[in-house]
Tab-separated table of C-alpha atoms in Angstrom:
chain	number	residue	atom	x	y	z
A	1	MET	CA	134.235	87.649	77.225
A	2	PRO	CA	130.663	89.045	77.213
A	3	MET	CA	129.100	90.034	80.492
A	4	SER	CA	125.942	88.269	81.599
A	5	ASP	CA	122.759	90.251	82.193
A	6	ASP	CA	123.238	89.657	85.942
A	7	SER	CA	126.335	91.839	85.882
A	8	TYR	CA	124.096	94.876	85.428
A	9	ALA	CA	121.748	94.061	88.291
A	10	SER	CA	121.714	96.466	91.182
A	11	PRO	CA	122.316	95.180	94.698
A	12	ASP	CA	118.726	96.371	95.331
A	13	ASP	CA	117.328	94.156	92.565
A	14	GLY	CA	114.738	91.858	94.077
A	15	GLU	CA	114.081	93.906	97.217
A	16	LEU	CA	110.671	95.044	96.043
A	17	GLN	CA	109.704	91.521	94.986
A	18	GLY	CA	110.703	90.287	98.435
A	19	LEU	CA	108.592	93.029	99.997
A	20	VAL	CA	105.524	92.065	97.958
A	21	ASP	CA	106.038	88.375	98.738
A	22	ALA	CA	106.336	89.119	102.474
A	23	LEU	CA	103.230	91.322	102.494
A	24	PHE	CA	101.058	88.617	100.948
A	25	GLU	CA	102.688	85.519	102.457
A	26	GLY	CA	100.058	83.132	103.728
A	27	ASP	CA	97.149	85.241	102.441
A	28	PRO	CA	97.349	86.049	98.727
A	29	GLY	CA	93.881	87.645	98.848
A	30	ARG	CA	94.912	90.128	101.519
A	31	VAL	CA	94.539	93.876	101.000
A	32	VAL	CA	97.284	96.124	102.412
A	33	SER	CA	97.463	99.854	103.056
A	34	LYS	CA	100.356	102.139	102.233
A	35	ILE	CA	101.117	102.224	105.967
A	36	ASP	CA	101.403	98.396	105.937
A	37	ILE	CA	103.821	98.662	103.023
A	38	LEU	CA	105.936	101.346	104.698
A	39	MET	CA	106.088	99.377	107.953
A	40	ARG	CA	107.174	96.212	106.116
A	41	ALA	CA	109.831	98.212	104.251
A	42	ASP	CA	111.185	99.344	107.639
A	43	ILE	CA	111.141	95.798	109.017
A	44	ASP	CA	112.988	94.521	105.927
A	45	ASP	CA	115.417	97.487	106.067
A	46	LEU	CA	114.979	98.261	102.372
A	47	SER	CA	117.529	100.462	100.638
A	48	ASP	CA	116.913	104.167	100.088
A	49	ASP	CA	116.379	103.528	96.361
A	50	SER	CA	113.664	100.953	97.041
A	51	ARG	CA	112.088	103.244	99.628
A	52	GLU	CA	111.934	105.992	97.017
A	53	VAL	CA	109.742	103.754	94.839
A	54	ILE	CA	107.462	102.959	97.785
A	55	ASP	CA	107.215	106.626	98.778
A	56	LEU	CA	105.812	107.373	95.309
A	57	LEU	CA	102.876	105.002	95.808
A	58	PRO	CA	99.531	106.754	96.104
A	59	GLY	CA	97.641	106.408	99.357
A	60	GLY	CA	95.007	103.741	99.604
A	61	ARG	CA	94.618	99.995	99.878
A	62	PHE	CA	96.139	97.463	97.527
A	63	ALA	CA	95.452	93.881	96.541
A	64	ARG	CA	98.606	92.141	95.296
A	65	GLY	CA	97.837	92.718	91.607
A	66	ARG	CA	97.136	96.413	92.047
A	67	LEU	CA	100.235	96.912	94.194
A	68	CYS	CA	102.423	95.205	91.589
A	69	ASP	CA	100.863	97.310	88.815
A	70	GLN	CA	101.518	100.500	90.777
A	71	LEU	CA	105.111	99.569	91.622
A	72	ASN	CA	105.852	98.511	88.044
A	73	SER	CA	104.350	101.754	86.704
A	74	ILE	CA	106.567	103.813	89.021
A	75	ILE	CA	109.648	101.775	88.102
A	76	THR	CA	108.947	102.082	84.375
A	77	ALA	CA	108.051	105.784	84.453
A	78	HIS	CA	111.338	106.626	86.165
A	79	GLY	CA	113.487	104.294	84.059
A	80	TRP	CA	114.485	102.234	87.092
A	81	GLY	CA	113.924	98.824	85.486
A	82	PHE	CA	117.626	97.926	85.498
A	83	SER	CA	118.046	98.751	89.157
A	84	HIS	CA	114.775	97.390	90.516
A	85	GLY	CA	113.425	94.914	87.979
A	86	THR	CA	109.703	94.294	88.021
A	87	VAL	CA	107.435	92.708	90.585
A	88	ALA	CA	104.680	90.138	90.226
């Protein structure tokens, strides 16, 4: 019996999407700093693997689109797509 694609998903899959959603909940036009992102990651108790992605973000301020682009670039560059998926 073939395995579904979900069988390859990491337990961390979706954590980064949840982080992005929480950061911009109620204000999609908001701009967040890396400190805001790190604090939210602590509040959400993200896994070490997800924290590694966040730690690789450059300093600065991010609108939702730019943050997603940065996270997706980090995920893709390190070949972590299977474990983290992508964010939007």
